[in-house]
Amino acid sequence: MQTEPIKPKYEQLLRDFVAQLRAIHIDQLERKWITISLLVIGLFVGIITIDAFFHGVNPPSKVETVDSASLHLNKEFAEDNLGVQVDEKGAIVIRMVAGRYAFFPKHISVPAETPLTLRWVSMDVLHGVHIPMTNMSTMIVPGYVAEITTTFPKPGEYPVLCNEFCGLGHNHMWSNISVIAKEDWTAPVKSAVKGGSSND
Ligand SMILES: [Cu+2]
C-alpha cells in the first residue's frame, strides 16, 4: 500500500534534480575543466585502489595494535627483544621503540642488500622515523605497530631521525644504523643466546 507511491515519488525527485542541473548554465570551458578534474580524481582513486588490492600497499600500521603503556611487559617489545633478530627461517626482524627523546636501541648493525622488516612502536607520544636516502619514513602512532620492509642498497652509516614534533627534545631524537656489507655481517650473538635460553 505504502510501497507503491514511494517509488514514483523518488523518481519525481530525481527527475526534478536532473532538470535543475540541466537548467544551470555551465560555460563550455568550465564544463571542460570539470570533466578534467573528475578524470584526474578518478585516476588517483584508481591508482590507490590498484596499489591497495594488487600490490599490497597499505598504511604502515596495518591496524596492528599494542599497549604503549606496558611495552616493557609486552613479549615482543620487552627490552631484551629489541634490536636485530634473525628468525628460524633466516628473516631479519628489527624491533625498535621510540620514546621521548630517543630510539631504542641507540645503535644497530644490519647487512646491506638484504630484506629487513622493521617494527616500530612508541612508548609515549606520536613520533616519526625517517632514514635519509632510503624509503624509510613512517609515523609511529602510540597504540599501533608500524611495520616497514626495506633493503639498504649500500653499506654506510645511516642516521635515524624523528620527523614528528614530539616535545622540547625533539631535535635531539635520533639514533644510528650501521649498514655492513652482506658478507661481513654476522647475526648478533644476543639472538642466538636468546633463542637457546628462551625455549620453554
Ligand atoms: Cu620524536
Coordinates of N, CA and C and ligand atoms in Angstrom, one line a residue:
M1 N 0.8 -1.2 0.0 CA 0.0 0.0 0.0 C 0.9 1.2 0.0
Q2 N 1.8 1.2 1.0 CA 2.7 2.4 1.1 C 3.8 2.3 0.1
T3 N 4.2 1.1 -0.3 CA 5.3 0.9 -1.2 C 5.1 1.5 -2.6
E4 N 3.8 1.5 -3.1 CA 3.5 1.9 -4.4 C 3.9 3.4 -4.7
P5 N 3.4 4.3 -3.8 CA 3.6 5.7 -4.1 C 5.1 6.2 -3.9
I6 N 5.8 5.4 -3.1 CA 7.2 5.8 -2.8 C 8.1 5.9 -4.0
K7 N 8.0 4.8 -4.8 CA 8.9 4.8 -6.0 C 8.7 5.9 -6.9
P8 N 7.4 6.2 -7.3 CA 7.2 7.4 -8.2 C 7.7 8.7 -7.6
K9 N 7.5 8.7 -6.2 CA 7.9 10.0 -5.5 C 9.4 10.2 -5.7
Y10 N 10.2 9.2 -5.5 CA 11.7 9.3 -5.7 C 12.1 9.6 -7.1
E11 N 11.3 8.9 -8.0 CA 11.6 9.1 -9.5 C 11.4 10.6 -9.8
Q12 N 10.3 11.1 -9.2 CA 9.9 12.5 -9.5 C 11.0 13.5 -9.0
L13 N 11.5 13.1 -7.7 CA 12.5 13.9 -7.1 C 13.8 13.9 -8.0
L14 N 14.1 12.7 -8.5 CA 15.3 12.6 -9.3 C 15.2 13.3 -10.6
R15 N 14.0 13.2 -11.2 CA 13.7 14.0 -12.4 C 13.8 15.5 -12.2
D16 N 13.3 16.0 -11.1 CA 13.4 17.4 -10.8 C 14.9 17.8 -10.6
F17 N 15.6 16.9 -9.9 CA 17.0 17.2 -9.7 C 17.8 17.4 -11.0
V18 N 17.6 16.4 -11.9 CA 18.2 16.4 -13.2 C 17.8 17.6 -14.0
A19 N 16.5 18.0 -13.9 CA 16.0 19.1 -14.6 C 16.7 20.4 -14.1
Q20 N 16.9 20.5 -12.8 CA 17.5 21.6 -12.2 C 19.0 21.7 -12.6
L21 N 19.6 20.6 -12.7 CA 21.0 20.5 -13.1 C 21.1 21.0 -14.6
R22 N 20.2 20.6 -15.4 CA 20.2 21.0 -16.8 C 19.9 22.4 -17.0
A23 N 19.1 23.0 -16.0 CA 18.8 24.4 -16.1 C 20.0 25.3 -15.8
I24 N 20.9 24.8 -15.1 CA 22.1 25.6 -14.8 C 22.9 25.8 -16.0
H25 N 23.3 27.0 -16.3 CA 24.1 27.2 -17.4 C 25.6 27.0 -17.0
I26 N 26.2 26.1 -17.7 CA 27.7 25.9 -17.4 C 28.4 26.2 -18.7
D27 N 29.3 27.1 -18.5 CA 30.1 27.5 -19.7 C 30.9 26.4 -20.2
Q28 N 31.1 26.4 -21.5 CA 31.8 25.2 -22.2 C 33.2 25.0 -21.6
L29 N 33.9 26.1 -21.3 CA 35.3 26.0 -20.8 C 35.2 25.4 -19.4
E30 N 34.2 25.8 -18.6 CA 34.0 25.3 -17.3 C 33.7 23.9 -17.3
R31 N 32.8 23.5 -18.2 CA 32.4 22.1 -18.4 C 33.7 21.2 -18.7
K32 N 34.6 21.8 -19.5 CA 35.8 21.0 -19.9 C 36.6 20.8 -18.6
W33 N 36.8 21.8 -17.8 CA 37.7 21.7 -16.6 C 37.0 20.8 -15.6
I34 N 35.7 20.9 -15.5 CA 35.0 20.0 -14.5 C 35.3 18.5 -14.9
T35 N 35.2 18.3 -16.2 CA 35.5 16.9 -16.7 C 36.9 16.5 -16.4
I36 N 37.9 17.4 -16.7 CA 39.3 17.1 -16.5 C 39.5 16.8 -15.0
S37 N 38.9 17.6 -14.1 CA 39.1 17.4 -12.7 C 38.6 16.1 -12.2
L38 N 37.4 15.7 -12.7 CA 36.8 14.5 -12.4 C 37.6 13.3 -12.9
L39 N 38.2 13.4 -14.1 CA 39.0 12.4 -14.6 C 40.3 12.2 -13.8
V40 N 40.9 13.3 -13.3 CA 42.1 13.3 -12.5 C 41.8 12.6 -11.2
I41 N 40.7 13.0 -10.6 CA 40.3 12.3 -9.3 C 40.1 10.8 -9.5
G42 N 39.4 10.5 -10.6 CA 39.2 9.1 -10.9 C 40.5 8.3 -11.1
L43 N 41.4 9.0 -11.8 CA 42.7 8.3 -12.0 C 43.4 8.0 -10.7
F44 N 43.5 9.0 -9.7 CA 44.1 8.8 -8.5 C 43.5 7.8 -7.6
V45 N 42.1 7.8 -7.6 CA 41.4 6.8 -6.8 C 41.7 5.4 -7.4
G46 N 41.8 5.4 -8.7 CA 42.0 4.1 -9.4 C 43.4 3.6 -9.0
I47 N 44.4 4.5 -9.0 CA 45.8 4.1 -8.6 C 45.9 3.6 -7.2
I48 N 45.2 4.3 -6.3 CA 45.2 3.9 -4.9 C 44.6 2.5 -4.7
T49 N 43.4 2.3 -5.4 CA 42.7 1.1 -5.3 C 43.6 -0.1 -5.8
I50 N 44.2 0.1 -7.0 CA 45.0 -1.0 -7.6 C 46.2 -1.3 -6.7
D51 N 46.9 -0.2 -6.1 CA 48.0 -0.4 -5.2 C 47.6 -1.2 -4.0
A52 N 46.4 -0.8 -3.4 CA 46.0 -1.4 -2.2 C 45.6 -2.9 -2.4
F53 N 44.9 -3.2 -3.5 CA 44.4 -4.5 -3.7 C 45.3 -5.5 -4.4
F54 N 46.2 -5.0 -5.3 CA 47.0 -5.8 -6.1 C 48.5 -5.8 -5.7
H55 N 48.9 -4.6 -5.2 CA 50.4 -4.5 -4.8 C 50.6 -4.5 -3.3
G56 N 49.5 -4.7 -2.5 CA 49.7 -4.7 -1.1 C 50.2 -3.5 -0.4
V57 N 50.0 -2.3 -1.0 CA 50.4 -1.1 -0.4 C 49.4 -0.6 0.6
N58 N 49.8 -0.7 1.8 CA 48.8 -0.3 2.9 C 49.5 0.6 3.9
P59 N 48.7 1.3 4.7 CA 49.3 2.1 5.7 C 50.3 1.3 6.6
P60 N 51.4 1.8 7.1 CA 52.4 1.0 7.8 C 51.8 0.3 9.1
S61 N 50.8 0.9 9.7 CA 50.3 0.3 10.9 C 49.5 -1.0 10.7
K62 N 48.9 -1.1 9.5 CA 48.1 -2.3 9.2 C 47.1 -2.5 10.4
V63 N 46.9 -1.5 11.2 CA 45.9 -1.5 12.3 C 46.3 -2.7 13.3
E64 N 47.6 -2.9 13.4 CA 48.1 -3.9 14.4 C 48.3 -3.1 15.7
T65 N 47.5 -3.5 16.8 CA 47.6 -2.6 18.0 C 48.5 -3.2 19.0
V66 N 49.0 -2.3 19.9 CA 49.9 -2.7 21.0 C 49.6 -1.8 22.2
D67 N 49.8 -2.2 23.4 CA 49.5 -1.4 24.5 C 50.8 -0.6 24.8
S68 N 50.8 0.7 24.5 CA 52.0 1.5 24.6 C 52.5 1.7 26.0
A69 N 51.5 1.7 26.9 CA 51.8 1.9 28.4 C 52.5 0.7 29.0
S70 N 52.5 -0.4 28.4 CA 53.1 -1.6 29.1 C 54.0 -2.4 28.1
L71 N 54.8 -1.6 27.3 CA 55.7 -2.2 26.4 C 56.7 -3.1 27.0
H72 N 57.1 -2.7 28.3 CA 58.2 -3.5 29.0 C 57.6 -4.8 29.4
L73 N 56.3 -5.0 29.5 CA 55.7 -6.2 29.9 C 55.3 -7.0 28.7
N74 N 55.3 -6.4 27.5 CA 54.9 -7.0 26.3 C 56.0 -8.0 25.8
K75 N 55.6 -9.1 25.4 CA 56.5 -10.2 25.0 C 57.4 -9.7 23.9
E76 N 56.8 -9.1 22.8 CA 57.6 -8.8 21.7 C 58.5 -7.6 21.9
F77 N 58.0 -6.6 22.6 CA 58.8 -5.3 22.7 C 59.5 -5.1 24.1
A78 N 59.6 -6.2 24.8 CA 60.4 -6.1 26.1 C 61.8 -5.8 25.7
E79 N 62.5 -5.1 26.7 CA 63.9 -4.6 26.4 C 64.8 -5.7 25.8
D80 N 64.7 -6.9 26.2 CA 65.6 -8.0 25.7 C 65.4 -8.3 24.3
N81 N 64.2 -8.0 23.8 CA 63.8 -8.4 22.4 C 64.1 -7.4 21.4
L82 N 64.5 -6.2 21.9 CA 64.7 -5.1 20.9 C 66.0 -5.3 20.1
G83 N 66.0 -4.6 19.0 CA 67.2 -4.7 18.1 C 67.0 -5.7 17.0
V84 N 68.2 -6.2 16.5 CA 68.1 -7.1 15.3 C 68.0 -8.6 15.8
Q85 N 67.1 -9.3 15.2 CA 66.9 -10.7 15.5 C 66.7 -11.4 14.1
V86 N 67.3 -12.6 14.1 CA 67.1 -13.5 12.9 C 66.3 -14.6 13.3
D87 N 65.1 -14.8 12.6 CA 64.2 -15.9 13.0 C 64.7 -17.2 12.4
E88 N 64.0 -18.3 12.6 CA 64.4 -19.6 12.2 C 64.5 -19.8 10.7
K89 N 63.7 -19.0 10.0 CA 63.8 -19.0 8.5 C 64.9 -18.1 7.9
G90 N 65.6 -17.5 8.8 CA 66.7 -16.6 8.3 C 66.2 -15.2 8.0
A91 N 65.0 -14.9 8.3 CA 64.5 -13.5 8.0 C 64.9 -12.6 9.1
I92 N 65.3 -11.4 8.8 CA 65.8 -10.4 9.8 C 64.7 -9.5 10.2
V93 N 64.4 -9.5 11.5 CA 63.3 -8.6 12.0 C 64.0 -7.7 13.0
I94 N 63.7 -6.4 12.9 CA 64.3 -5.4 13.8 C 63.2 -4.7 14.6
R95 N 63.3 -4.7 15.9 CA 62.2 -4.1 16.7 C 62.8 -2.9 17.4
M96 N 62.1 -1.8 17.3 CA 62.6 -0.5 17.8 C 61.5 0.1 18.6
V97 N 61.9 0.8 19.7 CA 60.9 1.5 20.5 C 61.3 3.0 20.4
A98 N 60.3 3.9 20.1 CA 60.6 5.3 20.1 C 60.0 5.9 21.3
G99 N 60.7 6.7 22.0 CA 60.2 7.4 23.2 C 60.9 8.7 23.3
R100 N 60.3 9.7 24.1 CA 61.0 10.9 24.2 C 62.3 10.8 25.0
Y101 N 63.5 11.1 24.5 CA 63.8 11.6 23.2 C 64.8 10.7 22.6
A102 N 64.5 9.5 22.2 CA 65.5 8.6 21.6 C 64.8 7.4 20.9
F103 N 65.5 6.7 20.1 CA 65.1 5.4 19.6 C 65.9 4.4 20.3
F104 N 65.2 3.3 20.7 CA 65.9 2.3 21.4 C 65.9 1.0 20.6
P105 N 67.0 0.2 20.4 CA 68.3 0.6 20.9 C 68.9 1.8 20.1
K106 N 69.9 2.4 20.7 CA 70.5 3.6 20.1 C 71.3 3.3 18.9
H107 N 71.8 2.1 18.8 CA 72.6 1.8 17.6 C 72.4 0.3 17.2
I108 N 72.2 0.0 15.9 CA 72.1 -1.3 15.5 C 73.0 -1.5 14.2
S109 N 73.4 -2.8 13.9 CA 74.1 -3.1 12.7 C 73.2 -4.0 11.9
V110 N 73.1 -3.7 10.6 CA 72.3 -4.6 9.7 C 73.1 -4.8 8.4
P111 N 72.8 -5.9 7.7 CA 73.5 -6.2 6.4 C 72.9 -5.4 5.3
A112 N 73.8 -5.0 4.3 CA 73.3 -4.4 3.1 C 72.7 -5.4 2.2
E113 N 71.9 -4.9 1.2 CA 71.3 -5.8 0.1 C 70.5 -7.0 0.7
T114 N 69.9 -6.8 1.8 CA 69.1 -7.9 2.5 C 67.8 -7.3 2.9
P115 N 66.7 -8.0 2.6 CA 65.4 -7.5 3.0 C 65.3 -7.5 4.5
L116 N 64.9 -6.4 5.1 CA 64.7 -6.2 6.5 C 63.3 -5.8 6.9
T117 N 62.8 -6.4 7.9 CA 61.5 -6.0 8.4 C 61.7 -5.2 9.7
L118 N 61.3 -3.9 9.7 CA 61.4 -3.1 10.8 C 60.1 -2.9 11.5
R119 N 60.0 -3.2 12.8 CA 58.8 -3.0 13.5 C 59.0 -1.9 14.6
W120 N 58.2 -0.9 14.5 CA 58.4 0.3 15.4 C 57.2 0.5 16.3
V121 N 57.4 0.8 17.6 CA 56.3 1.2 18.4 C 56.7 2.4 19.2
S122 N 55.8 3.2 19.7 CA 56.0 4.3 20.6 C 55.7 4.0 22.0
M123 N 56.5 4.5 22.9 CA 56.1 4.3 24.3 C 55.4 5.4 24.9
D124 N 55.3 6.5 24.2 CA 54.6 7.7 24.8 C 53.7 8.4 23.8
V125 N 54.3 9.4 23.0 CA 53.5 10.2 22.1 C 53.8 9.9 20.7
L126 N 53.2 10.6 19.8 CA 53.4 10.4 18.4 C 54.8 10.8 18.0
H127 N 55.5 9.8 17.3 CA 56.8 10.1 16.8 C 56.8 9.7 15.3
G128 N 57.9 10.1 14.6 CA 58.0 9.6 13.2 C 59.4 9.1 13.1
V129 N 59.6 8.3 12.0 CA 61.0 7.9 11.8 C 61.3 8.1 10.3
H130 N 62.5 8.7 10.1 CA 62.9 8.9 8.8 C 64.4 8.5 8.7
I131 N 64.7 7.7 7.7 CA 66.1 7.4 7.4 C 66.5 8.0 6.0
P132 N 67.2 9.1 6.0 CA 67.6 9.7 4.8 C 68.2 8.7 3.8
M133 N 67.9 9.0 2.5 CA 68.5 8.2 1.4 C 67.9 6.8 1.3
T134 N 66.8 6.5 2.0 CA 66.1 5.2 1.9 C 64.6 5.5 1.8
N135 N 63.8 4.5 1.6 CA 62.4 4.7 1.6 C 61.7 4.6 3.0
M136 N 62.6 4.6 4.0 CA 62.1 4.5 5.4 C 61.6 5.8 5.9
S137 N 60.3 5.9 6.0 CA 59.7 7.1 6.6 C 58.3 6.7 7.0
T138 N 58.0 6.8 8.3 CA 56.7 6.5 8.7 C 56.4 7.2 10.0
M139 N 55.1 7.3 10.3 CA 54.7 7.8 11.7 C 54.7 6.6 12.6
I140 N 55.0 6.9 13.9 CA 54.9 5.8 14.9 C 53.8 6.3 15.8
V141 N 52.6 5.8 15.6 CA 51.4 6.2 16.4 C 51.3 5.4 17.7
P142 N 51.2 6.0 18.8 CA 51.1 5.3 20.1 C 49.9 4.3 20.0
G143 N 50.1 3.1 20.4 CA 49.0 2.1 20.3 C 49.0 1.2 19.1
Y144 N 49.9 1.6 18.1 CA 49.9 0.8 16.9 C 51.4 0.4 16.6
V145 N 51.5 -0.7 15.9 CA 52.8 -1.2 15.4 C 53.0 -0.7 14.0
A146 N 54.1 0.1 13.7 CA 54.3 0.5 12.3 C 55.4 -0.5 11.8
E147 N 55.0 -1.2 10.7 CA 55.9 -2.1 10.1 C 56.3 -1.7 8.7
I148 N 57.6 -1.8 8.4 CA 58.1 -1.4 7.1 C 59.2 -2.4 6.7
T149 N 59.1 -2.8 5.4 CA 60.1 -3.7 4.9 C 61.0 -2.9 4.0
T150 N 62.3 -3.0 4.2 CA 63.2 -2.2 3.3 C 64.5 -3.0 3.1
T151 N 65.3 -2.5 2.2 CA 66.6 -3.0 1.9 C 67.6 -1.9 1.8
F152 N 68.7 -1.9 2.5 CA 69.7 -0.9 2.3 C 70.6 -1.3 1.2
P153 N 70.7 -0.5 0.1 CA 71.5 -1.0 -1.0 C 73.0 -0.9 -0.8
K154 N 73.4 0.1 0.0 CA 74.9 0.3 0.2 C 75.3 0.3 1.6
P155 N 76.5 -0.2 2.0 CA 77.0 -0.1 3.3 C 77.2 1.4 3.7
G156 N 77.2 1.7 5.0 CA 77.4 3.0 5.4 C 76.8 3.3 6.7
E157 N 76.9 4.5 7.2 CA 76.3 4.9 8.5 C 75.0 5.7 8.1
Y158 N 73.9 5.3 8.7 CA 72.6 5.9 8.4 C 72.1 6.5 9.7
P159 N 71.7 7.8 9.7 CA 71.0 8.3 10.8 C 69.5 8.0 10.8
V160 N 69.0 7.8 12.0 CA 67.5 7.6 12.2 C 67.0 8.8 12.9
L161 N 66.1 9.5 12.2 CA 65.6 10.8 12.7 C 64.1 10.8 13.0
C162 N 63.8 11.5 14.1 CA 62.3 11.6 14.4 C 61.8 12.8 13.6
N163 N 60.8 12.6 12.8 CA 60.3 13.7 12.0 C 58.9 14.1 12.3
E164 N 58.5 13.8 13.6 CA 57.2 14.4 14.1 C 57.5 15.1 15.3
F165 N 57.1 16.4 15.4 CA 57.5 17.2 16.6 C 56.9 16.5 17.9
C166 N 57.8 16.0 18.8 CA 57.3 15.3 19.9 C 57.5 15.9 21.3
G167 N 58.1 17.1 21.3 CA 58.3 17.8 22.5 C 59.6 18.6 22.4
L168 N 60.1 19.2 23.6 CA 61.2 20.1 23.6 C 62.5 19.5 23.1
G169 N 62.6 18.2 23.3 CA 63.9 17.5 22.9 C 63.8 16.9 21.6
H170 N 62.8 17.2 20.8 CA 62.6 16.6 19.5 C 63.8 16.6 18.6
N171 N 64.5 17.7 18.6 CA 65.6 17.8 17.7 C 66.9 17.0 18.1
H172 N 66.8 16.4 19.4 CA 67.9 15.6 19.8 C 67.5 14.1 19.6
M173 N 66.3 13.9 19.0 CA 65.9 12.5 19.0 C 66.4 11.8 17.7
W174 N 67.4 11.0 17.9 CA 67.9 10.3 16.7 C 68.7 9.1 17.2
S175 N 69.0 8.2 16.2 CA 69.7 7.0 16.5 C 70.6 6.7 15.3
N176 N 71.2 5.6 15.3 CA 72.2 5.3 14.2 C 72.0 3.8 13.7
I177 N 72.1 3.6 12.4 CA 72.2 2.3 11.9 C 73.5 2.1 11.1
S178 N 74.3 1.1 11.4 CA 75.4 0.8 10.6 C 75.0 -0.2 9.6
V179 N 75.2 0.1 8.3 CA 74.9 -0.9 7.3 C 76.2 -1.5 6.9
I180 N 76.3 -2.8 7.0 CA 77.6 -3.5 6.8 C 77.5 -4.4 5.6
A181 N 78.5 -4.6 4.8 CA 78.5 -5.4 3.6 C 77.9 -6.8 4.0
K182 N 77.1 -7.3 3.1 CA 76.4 -8.6 3.4 C 77.3 -9.7 3.9
E183 N 78.5 -9.8 3.2 CA 79.4 -10.9 3.6 C 80.1 -10.7 4.9
D184 N 80.2 -9.5 5.4 CA 80.9 -9.2 6.7 C 80.0 -9.2 7.9
W185 N 78.7 -9.2 7.6 CA 77.7 -9.1 8.7 C 77.5 -10.5 9.4
T186 N 77.5 -10.4 10.7 CA 77.1 -11.7 11.4 C 75.9 -11.3 12.3
A187 N 75.0 -12.3 12.4 CA 73.8 -12.1 13.3 C 74.3 -11.8 14.7
P188 N 73.7 -10.9 15.4 CA 74.1 -10.6 16.8 C 74.0 -11.9 17.7
V189 N 75.0 -12.0 18.5 CA 75.1 -13.2 19.4 C 73.9 -13.3 20.3
K190 N 73.4 -12.1 20.7 CA 72.2 -12.0 21.6 C 71.1 -12.9 21.1
S191 N 70.8 -12.8 19.8 CA 69.6 -13.5 19.3 C 69.9 -15.0 19.4
A192 N 71.1 -15.5 19.1 CA 71.5 -16.9 19.2 C 71.3 -17.4 20.7
V193 N 71.9 -16.6 21.6 CA 71.8 -17.0 23.0 C 70.3 -17.0 23.4
K194 N 69.6 -16.0 23.0 CA 68.2 -15.8 23.4 C 67.4 -17.0 22.9
G195 N 67.7 -17.4 21.6 CA 66.9 -18.5 21.0 C 67.1 -19.7 21.9
G196 N 68.3 -19.9 22.4 CA 68.6 -21.1 23.2 C 68.0 -21.0 24.6
S197 N 68.1 -19.9 25.2 CA 67.7 -19.8 26.6 C 66.2 -19.6 26.8
S198 N 65.5 -19.0 25.8 CA 64.1 -18.7 26.0 C 63.2 -19.8 25.5
N199 N 63.8 -20.9 25.0 CA 63.0 -22.0 24.6 C 62.4 -22.7 25.9
D200 N 61.1 -22.7 25.9 CA 60.4 -23.3 27.1 C 60.4 -24.8 27.0
Ligands
CU1 CU 60.1 12.1 18.5

